[in-house]
mmCIF file of C-alpha atoms and ligand atoms in Angstrom:
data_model
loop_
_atom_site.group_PDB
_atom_site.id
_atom_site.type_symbol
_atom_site.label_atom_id
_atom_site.label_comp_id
_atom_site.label_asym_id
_atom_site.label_seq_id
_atom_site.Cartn_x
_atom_site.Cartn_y
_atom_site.Cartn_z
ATOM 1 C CA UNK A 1 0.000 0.000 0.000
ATOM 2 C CA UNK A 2 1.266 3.746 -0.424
ATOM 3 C CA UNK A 3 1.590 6.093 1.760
ATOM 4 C CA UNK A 4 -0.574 7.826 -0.255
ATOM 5 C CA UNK A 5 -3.612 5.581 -0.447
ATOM 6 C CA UNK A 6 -7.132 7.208 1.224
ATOM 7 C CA UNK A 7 -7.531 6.924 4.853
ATOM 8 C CA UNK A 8 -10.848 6.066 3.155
ATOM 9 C CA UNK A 9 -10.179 2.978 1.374
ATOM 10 C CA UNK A 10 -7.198 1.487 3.434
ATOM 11 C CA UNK A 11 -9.161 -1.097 5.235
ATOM 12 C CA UNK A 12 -11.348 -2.036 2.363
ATOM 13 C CA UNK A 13 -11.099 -6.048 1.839
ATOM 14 C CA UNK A 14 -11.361 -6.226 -1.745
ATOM 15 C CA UNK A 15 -13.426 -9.174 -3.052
ATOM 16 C CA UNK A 16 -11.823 -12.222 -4.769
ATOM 17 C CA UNK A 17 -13.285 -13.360 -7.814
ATOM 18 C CA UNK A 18 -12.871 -17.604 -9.021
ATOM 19 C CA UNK A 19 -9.504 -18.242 -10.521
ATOM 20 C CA UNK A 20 -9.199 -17.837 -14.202
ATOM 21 C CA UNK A 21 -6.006 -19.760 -14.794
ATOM 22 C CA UNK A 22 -4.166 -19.350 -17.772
ATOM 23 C CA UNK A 23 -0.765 -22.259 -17.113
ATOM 24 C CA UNK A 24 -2.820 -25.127 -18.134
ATOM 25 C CA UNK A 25 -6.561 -26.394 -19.718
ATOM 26 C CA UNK A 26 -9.236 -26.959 -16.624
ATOM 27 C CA UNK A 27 -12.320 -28.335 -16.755
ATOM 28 C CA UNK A 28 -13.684 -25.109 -14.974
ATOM 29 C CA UNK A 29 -16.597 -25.487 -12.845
ATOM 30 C CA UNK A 30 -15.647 -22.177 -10.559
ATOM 31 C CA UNK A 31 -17.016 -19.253 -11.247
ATOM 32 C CA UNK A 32 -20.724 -19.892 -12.942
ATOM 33 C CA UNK A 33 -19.839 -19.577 -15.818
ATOM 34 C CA UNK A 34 -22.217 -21.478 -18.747
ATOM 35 C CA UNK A 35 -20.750 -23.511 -20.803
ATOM 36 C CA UNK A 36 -22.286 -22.386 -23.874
ATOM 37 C CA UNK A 37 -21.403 -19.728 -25.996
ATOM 38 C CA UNK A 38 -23.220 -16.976 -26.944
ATOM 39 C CA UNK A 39 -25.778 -17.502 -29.980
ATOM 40 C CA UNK A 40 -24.503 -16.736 -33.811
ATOM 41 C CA UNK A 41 -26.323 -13.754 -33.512
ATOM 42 C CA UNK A 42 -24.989 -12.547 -30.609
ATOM 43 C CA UNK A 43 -21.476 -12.652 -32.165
ATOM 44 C CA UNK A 44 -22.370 -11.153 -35.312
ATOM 45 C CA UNK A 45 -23.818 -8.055 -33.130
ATOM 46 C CA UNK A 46 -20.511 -7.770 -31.717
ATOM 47 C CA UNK A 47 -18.361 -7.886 -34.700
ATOM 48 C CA UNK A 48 -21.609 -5.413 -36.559
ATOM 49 C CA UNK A 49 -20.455 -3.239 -33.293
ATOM 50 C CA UNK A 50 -16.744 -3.265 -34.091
ATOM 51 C CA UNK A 51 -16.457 -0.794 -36.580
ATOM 52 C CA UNK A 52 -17.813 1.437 -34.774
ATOM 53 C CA UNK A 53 -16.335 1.818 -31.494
ATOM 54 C CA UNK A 54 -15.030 4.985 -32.249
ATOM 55 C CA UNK A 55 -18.019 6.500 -31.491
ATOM 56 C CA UNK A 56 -19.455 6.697 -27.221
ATOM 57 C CA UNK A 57 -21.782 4.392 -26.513
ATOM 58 C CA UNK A 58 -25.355 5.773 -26.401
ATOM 59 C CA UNK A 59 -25.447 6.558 -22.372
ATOM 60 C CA UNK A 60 -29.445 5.718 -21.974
ATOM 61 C CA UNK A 61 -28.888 2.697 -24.010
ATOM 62 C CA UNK A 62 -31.948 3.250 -25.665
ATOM 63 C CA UNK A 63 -32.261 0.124 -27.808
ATOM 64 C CA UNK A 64 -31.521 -2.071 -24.707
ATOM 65 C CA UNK A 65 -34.087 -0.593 -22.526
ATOM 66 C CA UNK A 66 -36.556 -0.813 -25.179
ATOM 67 C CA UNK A 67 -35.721 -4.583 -25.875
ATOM 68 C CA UNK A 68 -35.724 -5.454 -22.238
ATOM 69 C CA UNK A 69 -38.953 -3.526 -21.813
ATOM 70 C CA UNK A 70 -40.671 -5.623 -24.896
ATOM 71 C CA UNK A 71 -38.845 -8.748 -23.226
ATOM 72 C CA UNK A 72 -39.584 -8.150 -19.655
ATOM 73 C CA UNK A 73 -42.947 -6.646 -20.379
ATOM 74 C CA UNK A 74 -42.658 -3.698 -17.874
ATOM 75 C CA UNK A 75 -42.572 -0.136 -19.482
ATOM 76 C CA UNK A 76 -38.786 1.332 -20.279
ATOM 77 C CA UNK A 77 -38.591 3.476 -17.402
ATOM 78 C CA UNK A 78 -38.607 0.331 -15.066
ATOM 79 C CA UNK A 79 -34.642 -0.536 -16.146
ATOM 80 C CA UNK A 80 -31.715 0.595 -15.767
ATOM 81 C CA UNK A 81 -28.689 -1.065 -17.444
ATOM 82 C CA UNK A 82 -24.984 -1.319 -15.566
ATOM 83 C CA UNK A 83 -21.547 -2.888 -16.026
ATOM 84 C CA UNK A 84 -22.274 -6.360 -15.064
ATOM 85 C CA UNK A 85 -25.161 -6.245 -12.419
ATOM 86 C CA UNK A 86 -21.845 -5.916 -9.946
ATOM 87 C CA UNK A 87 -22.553 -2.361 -10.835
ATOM 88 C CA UNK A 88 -26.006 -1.993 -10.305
ATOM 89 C CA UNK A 89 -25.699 -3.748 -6.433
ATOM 90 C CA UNK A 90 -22.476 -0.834 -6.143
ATOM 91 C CA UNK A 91 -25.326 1.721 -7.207
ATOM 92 C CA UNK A 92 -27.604 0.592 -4.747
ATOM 93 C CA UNK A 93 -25.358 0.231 -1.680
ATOM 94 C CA UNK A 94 -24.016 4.179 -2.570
ATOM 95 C CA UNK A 95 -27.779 5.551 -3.301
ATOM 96 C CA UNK A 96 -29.787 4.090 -0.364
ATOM 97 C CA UNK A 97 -26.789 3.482 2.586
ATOM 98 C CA UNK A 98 -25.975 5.403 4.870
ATOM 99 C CA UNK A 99 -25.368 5.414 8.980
ATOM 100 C CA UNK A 100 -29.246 5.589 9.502
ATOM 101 C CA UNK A 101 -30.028 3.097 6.729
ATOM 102 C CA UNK A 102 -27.969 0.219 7.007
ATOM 103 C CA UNK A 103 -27.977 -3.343 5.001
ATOM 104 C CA UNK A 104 -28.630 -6.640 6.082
ATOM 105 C CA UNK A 105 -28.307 -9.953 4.236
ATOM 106 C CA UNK A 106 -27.189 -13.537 5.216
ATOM 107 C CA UNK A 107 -23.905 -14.415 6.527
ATOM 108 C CA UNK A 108 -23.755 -17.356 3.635
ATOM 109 C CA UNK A 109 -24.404 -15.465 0.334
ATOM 110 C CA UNK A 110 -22.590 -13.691 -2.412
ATOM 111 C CA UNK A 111 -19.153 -12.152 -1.247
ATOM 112 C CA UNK A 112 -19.763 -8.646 -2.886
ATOM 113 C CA UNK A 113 -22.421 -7.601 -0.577
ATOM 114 C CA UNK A 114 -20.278 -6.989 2.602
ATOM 115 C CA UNK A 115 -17.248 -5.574 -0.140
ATOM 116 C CA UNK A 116 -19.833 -3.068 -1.989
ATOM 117 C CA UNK A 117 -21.060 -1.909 2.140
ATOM 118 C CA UNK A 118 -17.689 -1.369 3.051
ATOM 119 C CA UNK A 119 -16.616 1.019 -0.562
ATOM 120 C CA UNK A 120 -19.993 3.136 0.583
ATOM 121 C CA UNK A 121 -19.216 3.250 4.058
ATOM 122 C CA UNK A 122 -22.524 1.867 4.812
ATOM 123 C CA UNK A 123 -22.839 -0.290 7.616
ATOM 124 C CA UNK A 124 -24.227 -3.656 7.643
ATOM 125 C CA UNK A 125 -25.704 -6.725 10.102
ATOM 126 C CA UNK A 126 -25.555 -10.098 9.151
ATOM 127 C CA UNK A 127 -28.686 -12.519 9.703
ATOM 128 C CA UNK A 128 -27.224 -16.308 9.516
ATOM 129 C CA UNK A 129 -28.601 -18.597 7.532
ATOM 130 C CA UNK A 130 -30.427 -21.553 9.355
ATOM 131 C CA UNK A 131 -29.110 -24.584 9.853
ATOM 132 C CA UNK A 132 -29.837 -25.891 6.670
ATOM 133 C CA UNK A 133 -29.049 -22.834 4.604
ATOM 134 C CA UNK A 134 -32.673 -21.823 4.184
ATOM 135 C CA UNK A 135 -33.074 -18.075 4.713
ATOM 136 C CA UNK A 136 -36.191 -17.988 7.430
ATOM 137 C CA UNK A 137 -38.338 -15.123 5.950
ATOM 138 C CA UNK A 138 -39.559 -14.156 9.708
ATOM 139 C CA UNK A 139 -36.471 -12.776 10.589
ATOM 140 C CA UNK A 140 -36.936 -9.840 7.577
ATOM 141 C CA UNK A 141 -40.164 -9.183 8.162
ATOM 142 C CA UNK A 142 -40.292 -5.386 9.491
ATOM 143 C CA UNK A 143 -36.808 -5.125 10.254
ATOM 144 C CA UNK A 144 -36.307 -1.554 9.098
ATOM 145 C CA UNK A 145 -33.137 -1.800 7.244
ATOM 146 C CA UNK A 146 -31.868 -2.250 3.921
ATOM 147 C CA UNK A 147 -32.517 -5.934 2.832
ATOM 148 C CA UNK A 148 -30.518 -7.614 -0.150
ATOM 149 C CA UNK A 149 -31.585 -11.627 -0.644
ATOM 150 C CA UNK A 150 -29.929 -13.422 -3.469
ATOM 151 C CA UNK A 151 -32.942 -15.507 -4.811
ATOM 152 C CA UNK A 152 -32.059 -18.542 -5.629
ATOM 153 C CA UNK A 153 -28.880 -17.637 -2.625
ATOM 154 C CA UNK A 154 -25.296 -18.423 -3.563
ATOM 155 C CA UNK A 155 -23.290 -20.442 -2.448
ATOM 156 C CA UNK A 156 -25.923 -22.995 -1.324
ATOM 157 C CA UNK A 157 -28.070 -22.163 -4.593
ATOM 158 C CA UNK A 158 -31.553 -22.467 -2.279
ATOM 159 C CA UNK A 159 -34.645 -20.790 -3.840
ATOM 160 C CA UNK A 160 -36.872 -19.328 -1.392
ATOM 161 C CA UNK A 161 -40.908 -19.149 -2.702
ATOM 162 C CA UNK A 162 -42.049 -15.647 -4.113
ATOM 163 C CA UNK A 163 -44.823 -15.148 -1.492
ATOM 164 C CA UNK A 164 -42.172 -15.205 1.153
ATOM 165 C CA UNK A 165 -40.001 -13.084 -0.955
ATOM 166 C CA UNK A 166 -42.852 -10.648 -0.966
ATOM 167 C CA UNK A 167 -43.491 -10.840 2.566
ATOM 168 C CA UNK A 168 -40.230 -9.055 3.197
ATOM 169 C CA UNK A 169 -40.901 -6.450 0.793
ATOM 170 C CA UNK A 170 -44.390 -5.674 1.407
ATOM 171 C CA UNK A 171 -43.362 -5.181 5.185
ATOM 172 C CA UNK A 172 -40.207 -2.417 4.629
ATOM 173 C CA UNK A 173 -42.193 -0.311 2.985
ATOM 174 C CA UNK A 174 -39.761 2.185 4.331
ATOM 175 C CA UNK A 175 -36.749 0.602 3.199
ATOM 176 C CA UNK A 176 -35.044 -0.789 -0.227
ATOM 177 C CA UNK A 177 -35.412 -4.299 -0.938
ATOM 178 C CA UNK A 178 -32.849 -5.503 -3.580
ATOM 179 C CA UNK A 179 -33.553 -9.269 -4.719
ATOM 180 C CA UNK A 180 -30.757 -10.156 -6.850
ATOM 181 C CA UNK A 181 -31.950 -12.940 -9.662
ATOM 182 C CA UNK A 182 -28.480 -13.969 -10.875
ATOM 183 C CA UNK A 183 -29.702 -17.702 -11.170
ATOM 184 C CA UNK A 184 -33.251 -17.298 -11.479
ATOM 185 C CA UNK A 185 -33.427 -18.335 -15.204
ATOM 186 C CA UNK A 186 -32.650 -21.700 -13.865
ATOM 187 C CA UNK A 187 -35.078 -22.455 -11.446
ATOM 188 C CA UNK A 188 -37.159 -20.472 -9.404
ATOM 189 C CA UNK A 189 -39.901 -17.657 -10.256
ATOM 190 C CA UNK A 190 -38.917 -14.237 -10.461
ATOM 191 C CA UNK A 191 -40.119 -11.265 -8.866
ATOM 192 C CA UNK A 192 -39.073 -9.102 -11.663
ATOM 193 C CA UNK A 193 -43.563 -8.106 -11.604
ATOM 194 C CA UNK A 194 -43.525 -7.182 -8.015
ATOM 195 C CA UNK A 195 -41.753 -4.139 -9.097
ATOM 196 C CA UNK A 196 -45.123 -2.084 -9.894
ATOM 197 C CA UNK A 197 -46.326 -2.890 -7.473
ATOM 198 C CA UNK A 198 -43.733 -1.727 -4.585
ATOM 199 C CA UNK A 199 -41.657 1.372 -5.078
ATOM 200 C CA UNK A 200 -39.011 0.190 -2.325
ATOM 201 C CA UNK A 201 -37.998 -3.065 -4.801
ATOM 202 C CA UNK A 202 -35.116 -3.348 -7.026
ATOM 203 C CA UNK A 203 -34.449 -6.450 -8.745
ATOM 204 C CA UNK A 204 -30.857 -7.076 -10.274
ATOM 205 C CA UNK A 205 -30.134 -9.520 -13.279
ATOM 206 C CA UNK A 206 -27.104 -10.468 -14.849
ATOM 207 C CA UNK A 207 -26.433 -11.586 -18.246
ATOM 208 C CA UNK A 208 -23.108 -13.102 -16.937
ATOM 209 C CA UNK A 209 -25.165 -16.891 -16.408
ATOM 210 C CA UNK A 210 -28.142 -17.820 -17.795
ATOM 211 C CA UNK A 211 -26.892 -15.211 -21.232
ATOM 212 C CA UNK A 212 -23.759 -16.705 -21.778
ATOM 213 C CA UNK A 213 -22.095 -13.309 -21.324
ATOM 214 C CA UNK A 214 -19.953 -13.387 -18.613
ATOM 215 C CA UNK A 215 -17.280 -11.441 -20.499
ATOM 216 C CA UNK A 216 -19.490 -8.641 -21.844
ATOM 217 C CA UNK A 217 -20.406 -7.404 -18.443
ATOM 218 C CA UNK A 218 -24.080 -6.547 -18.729
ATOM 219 C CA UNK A 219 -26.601 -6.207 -16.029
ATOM 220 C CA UNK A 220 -29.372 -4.320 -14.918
ATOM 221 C CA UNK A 221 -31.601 -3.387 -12.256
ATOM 222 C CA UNK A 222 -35.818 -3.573 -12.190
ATOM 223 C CA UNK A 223 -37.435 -0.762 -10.177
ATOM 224 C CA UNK A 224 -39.780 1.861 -9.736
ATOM 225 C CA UNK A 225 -38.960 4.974 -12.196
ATOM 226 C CA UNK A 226 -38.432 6.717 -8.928
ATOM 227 C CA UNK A 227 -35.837 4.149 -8.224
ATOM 228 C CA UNK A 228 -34.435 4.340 -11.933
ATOM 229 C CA UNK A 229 -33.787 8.013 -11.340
ATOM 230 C CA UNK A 230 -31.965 7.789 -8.238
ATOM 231 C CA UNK A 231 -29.766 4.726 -9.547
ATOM 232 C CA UNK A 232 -28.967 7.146 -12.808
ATOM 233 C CA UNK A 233 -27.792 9.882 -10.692
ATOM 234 C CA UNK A 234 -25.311 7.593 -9.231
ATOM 235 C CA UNK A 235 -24.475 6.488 -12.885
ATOM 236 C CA UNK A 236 -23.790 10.091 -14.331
ATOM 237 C CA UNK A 237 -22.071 10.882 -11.734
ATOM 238 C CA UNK A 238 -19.176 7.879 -12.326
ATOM 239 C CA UNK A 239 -19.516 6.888 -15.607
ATOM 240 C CA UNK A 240 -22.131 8.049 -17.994
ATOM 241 C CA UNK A 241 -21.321 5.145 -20.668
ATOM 242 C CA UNK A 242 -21.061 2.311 -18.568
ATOM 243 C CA UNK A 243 -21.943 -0.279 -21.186
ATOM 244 C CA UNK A 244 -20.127 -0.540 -23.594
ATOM 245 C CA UNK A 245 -21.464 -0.256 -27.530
ATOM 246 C CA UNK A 246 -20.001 -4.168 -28.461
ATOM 247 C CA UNK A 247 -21.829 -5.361 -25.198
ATOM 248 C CA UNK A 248 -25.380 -3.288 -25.846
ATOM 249 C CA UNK A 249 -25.347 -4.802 -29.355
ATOM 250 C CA UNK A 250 -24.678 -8.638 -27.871
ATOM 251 C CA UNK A 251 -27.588 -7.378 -25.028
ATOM 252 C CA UNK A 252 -30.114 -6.554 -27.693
ATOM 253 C CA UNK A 253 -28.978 -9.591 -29.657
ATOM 254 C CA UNK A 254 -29.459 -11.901 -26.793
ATOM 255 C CA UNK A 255 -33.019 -10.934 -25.927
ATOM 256 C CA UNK A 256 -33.900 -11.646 -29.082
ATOM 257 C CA UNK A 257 -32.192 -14.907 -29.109
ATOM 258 C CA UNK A 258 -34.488 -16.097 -25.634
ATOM 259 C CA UNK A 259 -35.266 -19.190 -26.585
ATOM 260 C CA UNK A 260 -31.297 -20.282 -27.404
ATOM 261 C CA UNK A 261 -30.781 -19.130 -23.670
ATOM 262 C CA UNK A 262 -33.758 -21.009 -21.898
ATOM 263 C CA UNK A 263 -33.388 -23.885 -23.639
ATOM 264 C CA UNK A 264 -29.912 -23.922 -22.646
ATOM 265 C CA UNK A 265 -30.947 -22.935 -18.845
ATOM 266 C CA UNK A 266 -33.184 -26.007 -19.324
ATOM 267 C CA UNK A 267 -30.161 -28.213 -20.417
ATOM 268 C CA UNK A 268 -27.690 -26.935 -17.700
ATOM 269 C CA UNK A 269 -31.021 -27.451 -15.097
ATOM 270 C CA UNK A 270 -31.320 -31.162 -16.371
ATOM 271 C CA UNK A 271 -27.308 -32.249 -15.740
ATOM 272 C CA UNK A 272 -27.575 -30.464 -12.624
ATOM 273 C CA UNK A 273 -30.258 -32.583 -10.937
ATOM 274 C CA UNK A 274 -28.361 -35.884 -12.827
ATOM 275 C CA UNK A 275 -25.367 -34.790 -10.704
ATOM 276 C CA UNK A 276 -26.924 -34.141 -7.530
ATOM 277 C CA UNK A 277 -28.183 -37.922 -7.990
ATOM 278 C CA UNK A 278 -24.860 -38.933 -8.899
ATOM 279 C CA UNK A 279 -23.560 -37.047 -6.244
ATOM 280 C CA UNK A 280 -26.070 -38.448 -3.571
ATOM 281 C CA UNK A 281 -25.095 -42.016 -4.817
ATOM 282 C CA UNK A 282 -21.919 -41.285 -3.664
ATOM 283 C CA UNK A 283 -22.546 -40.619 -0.206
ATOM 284 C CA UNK A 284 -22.282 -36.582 -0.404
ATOM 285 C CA UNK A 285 -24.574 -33.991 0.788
ATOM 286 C CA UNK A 286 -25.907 -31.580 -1.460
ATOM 287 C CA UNK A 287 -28.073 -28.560 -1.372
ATOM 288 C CA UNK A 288 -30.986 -28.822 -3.644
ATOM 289 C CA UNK A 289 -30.417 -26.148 -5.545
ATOM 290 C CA UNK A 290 -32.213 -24.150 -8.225
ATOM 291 C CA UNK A 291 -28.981 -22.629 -10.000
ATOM 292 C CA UNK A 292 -26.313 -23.357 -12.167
ATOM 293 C CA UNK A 293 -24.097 -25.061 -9.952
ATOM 294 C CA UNK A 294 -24.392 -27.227 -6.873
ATOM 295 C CA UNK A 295 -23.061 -27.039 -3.262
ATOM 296 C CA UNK A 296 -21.701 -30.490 -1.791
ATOM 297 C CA UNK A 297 -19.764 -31.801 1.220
ATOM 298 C CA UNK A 298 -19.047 -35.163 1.749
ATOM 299 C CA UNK A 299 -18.920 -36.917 4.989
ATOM 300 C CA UNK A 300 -14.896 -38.710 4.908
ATOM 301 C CA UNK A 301 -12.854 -35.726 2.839
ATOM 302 C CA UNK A 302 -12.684 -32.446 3.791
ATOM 303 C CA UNK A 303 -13.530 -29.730 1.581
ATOM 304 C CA UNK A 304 -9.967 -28.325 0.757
ATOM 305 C CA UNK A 305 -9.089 -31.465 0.128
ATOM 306 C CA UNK A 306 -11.787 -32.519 -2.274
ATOM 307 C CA UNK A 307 -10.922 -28.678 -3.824
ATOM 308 C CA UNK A 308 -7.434 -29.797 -4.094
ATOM 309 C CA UNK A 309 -7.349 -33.175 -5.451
ATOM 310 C CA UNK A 310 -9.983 -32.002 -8.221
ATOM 311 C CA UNK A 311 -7.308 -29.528 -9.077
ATOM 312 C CA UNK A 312 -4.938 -31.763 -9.530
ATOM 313 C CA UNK A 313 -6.791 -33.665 -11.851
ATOM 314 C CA UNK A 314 -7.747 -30.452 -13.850
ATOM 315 C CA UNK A 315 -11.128 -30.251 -12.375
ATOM 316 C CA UNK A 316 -11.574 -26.153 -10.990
ATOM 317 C CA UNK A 317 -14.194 -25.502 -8.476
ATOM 318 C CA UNK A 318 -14.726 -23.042 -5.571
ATOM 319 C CA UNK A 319 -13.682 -23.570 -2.220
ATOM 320 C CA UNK A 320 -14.239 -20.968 -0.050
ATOM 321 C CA UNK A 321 -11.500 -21.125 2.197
ATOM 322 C CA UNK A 322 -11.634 -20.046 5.666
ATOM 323 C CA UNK A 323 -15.348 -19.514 5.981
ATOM 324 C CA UNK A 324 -15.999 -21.703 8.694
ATOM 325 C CA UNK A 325 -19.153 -22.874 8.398
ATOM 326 C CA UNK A 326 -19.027 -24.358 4.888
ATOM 327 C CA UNK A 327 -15.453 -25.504 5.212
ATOM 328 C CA UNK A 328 -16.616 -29.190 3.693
ATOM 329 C CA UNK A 329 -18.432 -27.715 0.933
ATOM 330 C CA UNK A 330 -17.325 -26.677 -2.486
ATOM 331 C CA UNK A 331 -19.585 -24.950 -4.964
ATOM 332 C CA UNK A 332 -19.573 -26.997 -8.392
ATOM 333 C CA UNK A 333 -20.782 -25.128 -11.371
ATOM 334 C CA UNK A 334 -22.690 -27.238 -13.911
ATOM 335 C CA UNK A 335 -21.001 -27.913 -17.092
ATOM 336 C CA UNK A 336 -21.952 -29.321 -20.236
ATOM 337 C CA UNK A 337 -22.617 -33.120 -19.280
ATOM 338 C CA UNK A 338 -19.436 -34.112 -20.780
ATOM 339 C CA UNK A 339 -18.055 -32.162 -18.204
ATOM 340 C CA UNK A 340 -19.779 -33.400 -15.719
ATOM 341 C CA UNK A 341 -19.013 -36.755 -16.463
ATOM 342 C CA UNK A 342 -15.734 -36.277 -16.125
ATOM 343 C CA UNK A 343 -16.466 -34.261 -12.937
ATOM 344 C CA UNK A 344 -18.372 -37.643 -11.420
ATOM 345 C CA UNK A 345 -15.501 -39.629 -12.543
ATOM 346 C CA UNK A 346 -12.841 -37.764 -11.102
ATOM 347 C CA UNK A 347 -14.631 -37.158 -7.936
ATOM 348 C CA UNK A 348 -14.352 -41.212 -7.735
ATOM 349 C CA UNK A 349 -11.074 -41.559 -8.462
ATOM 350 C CA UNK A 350 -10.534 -39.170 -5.607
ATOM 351 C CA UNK A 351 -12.889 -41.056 -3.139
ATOM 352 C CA UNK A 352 -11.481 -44.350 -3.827
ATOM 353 C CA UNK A 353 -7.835 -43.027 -3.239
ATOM 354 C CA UNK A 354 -8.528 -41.727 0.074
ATOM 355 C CA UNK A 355 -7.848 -45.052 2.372
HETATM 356 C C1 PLP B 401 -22.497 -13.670 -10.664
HETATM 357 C C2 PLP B 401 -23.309 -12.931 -9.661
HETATM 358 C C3 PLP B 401 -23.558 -11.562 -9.764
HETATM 359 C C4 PLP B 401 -22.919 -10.602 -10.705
HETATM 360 O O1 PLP B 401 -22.548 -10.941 -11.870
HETATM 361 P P1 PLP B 401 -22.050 -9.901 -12.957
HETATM 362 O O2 PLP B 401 -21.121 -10.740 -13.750
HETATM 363 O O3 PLP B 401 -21.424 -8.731 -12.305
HETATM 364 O O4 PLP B 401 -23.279 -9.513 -13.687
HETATM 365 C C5 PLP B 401 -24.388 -10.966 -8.841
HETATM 366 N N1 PLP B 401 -24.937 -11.658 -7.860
HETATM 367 C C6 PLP B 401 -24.708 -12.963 -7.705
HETATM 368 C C7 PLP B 401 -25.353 -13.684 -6.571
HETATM 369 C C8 PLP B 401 -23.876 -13.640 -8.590
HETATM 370 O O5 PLP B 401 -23.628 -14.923 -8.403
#
């Protein structure tokens, strides 16, 4: 650090993202990524977009908004569209935290929250999980702060029902509820309506999973137009062209191209239940989740280790070391089921090694 780094920012525990290791071919089943690639029309919007990136992006991202707004079927002024929906969560955390307005979310959930609380300054409490990773909706009810829910929740990939989802919102009415659908396209019903219906909701997608554009960075947040005006003021006041013109095009594209990405969603839903039975077979223990990846322990090898030995075999998942609590879990993204065939395999190999 230099001496010259803000008093402001010294503390701050950046987040770690999954490993994207360049020294030698993984099967990578770390960071949610799907493993199919975008659809021919989505490239051709890039490349379309190439020539032309000499011009600024268009900051309201007009032919987005109207796309998602056909797509979505909520009027334009619902959306608002961000670097990855990373950004949109950032814009939320600076626009509605503060000392008197705090955050609360799970203690076993995605590792941003706590790192986009800290960059605000906001403060935040932590509700743990129960024992079996469910969120218990009781404990939101009224509670007077900020609330963001991943729904279906990472890492354990749980889905928790939309009426209990709406409980929670319809009883903050005086604070923001942000319900970030990351994984909804594979399982799970969204609450993406609720938002006319309850000004204090924002609900964050990503195209990163279920779009097959993890490397674009596109996102966006679903809100009142109240909302929508509060999260642009944060966005012209950092960076008015946020998305960039190739990754607009390959959002527009995409959209078009929905029933590519749920039949693919479909595909990555079907291998994942095959290996949770595979899994189960095998003795482990494993959520049952709703997303595209599963979260497993197994009762004789320790989670590092599992980690580990899949590594050395060329299989990448996450581990997340040194959070207590799941430290015999890993989080196993679904891959095509070649992949996971080799996954199950492997994950043998390693079992029968142990003694
Ligand atoms: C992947 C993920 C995101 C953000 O993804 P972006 O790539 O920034 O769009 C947000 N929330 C959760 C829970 C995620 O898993």
């Amino acid at each position: 650090m230099s001496i010259f780094f803000s008093e402001n920012h010294k503390k701050l525990k950046p987040y770690t993202p999954g490993e994207q290791p360049r020294e030698r071919k993984y099967i990578k089943l770390n960071t949610n990524e799907s493993p199919y690639p975008p659809s021919p029309s989505v490239i051709e919007a890039a490349k379309a977009e190439a020539g032309r990136l000499n011009l600024y992006s268009d900051p309201t991202l007009a032919d987005l908004t109207k796309t998602a707004s056909e797509h979505y079927g909520l009027p334009e002024e619902y959306f608002l569209f961000t670097n990855g929906s990373d950004e949109i969560l950032n814009f939320a955390f600076c626009a509605y935290g503060d000392s008197d307005h705090p955050f609360v979310f799970p203690d076993l959930t995605y590792g941003f929250y706590p790192v986009f609380a800290d960059y605000n300054r906001v403060p935040y409490e932590i509700i743990p999980l129960e024992d079996d990773f469910s969120i218990d909706e009781e404990k939101y009810v009224n509670i007077e702060k900020n609330i963001v829910i991943a729904n279906p929740n990472a890492p354990t990939g749980l889905y928790l029902e939309l009426e209990k989802i709406e409980k929670i919102i319809s009883t903050n009415p005086n604070n923001i509820v942000i319900i970030d659908e990351a994984y909804i396209d594979f399982g799970g019903e969204s609450a993406i309506n609720l938002v006319k219906k309850y000004k204090n909701l924002i609900v964050t997608r990503t195209f990163s999973k279920s779009f097959s554009l993890a490397g674009a960075r596109l996102g966006f947040g679903a809100a009142d137009p109240e909302l929508i005006r509060d999260l642009n003021t944060i966005k012209y006041s950092t960076n008015p062209y946020n998305v960039n013109r190739m990754t607009s095009a390959t959002g527009v594209a995409a959209l078009r191209d929905a029933d590519y990405y749920t039949s693919n969603a479909r595909s990555v839903a079907n291998t994942r239940e095959w290996v949770k039975q595979e899994l189960k077979n095998r003795g482990f223990c494993v959520t049952d989740s709703r997303a595209n990846f599963i979260f497993a322990s197994h009762p004789t090898i320790s989670g590092e280790d599992f980690y580990l030995k899949l590594r050395e075999n060329g299989i990448l998942v996450r581990y997340f070391k040194g959070v207590e609590r799941i430290k015999n879990y890993n989080r196993i993204t679904i891959g095509s089921r070649d992949e996971m065939e080799e996954f199950v395999k492997i994950a043998d190999l390693i079992l029968k090694n142990q003694k």
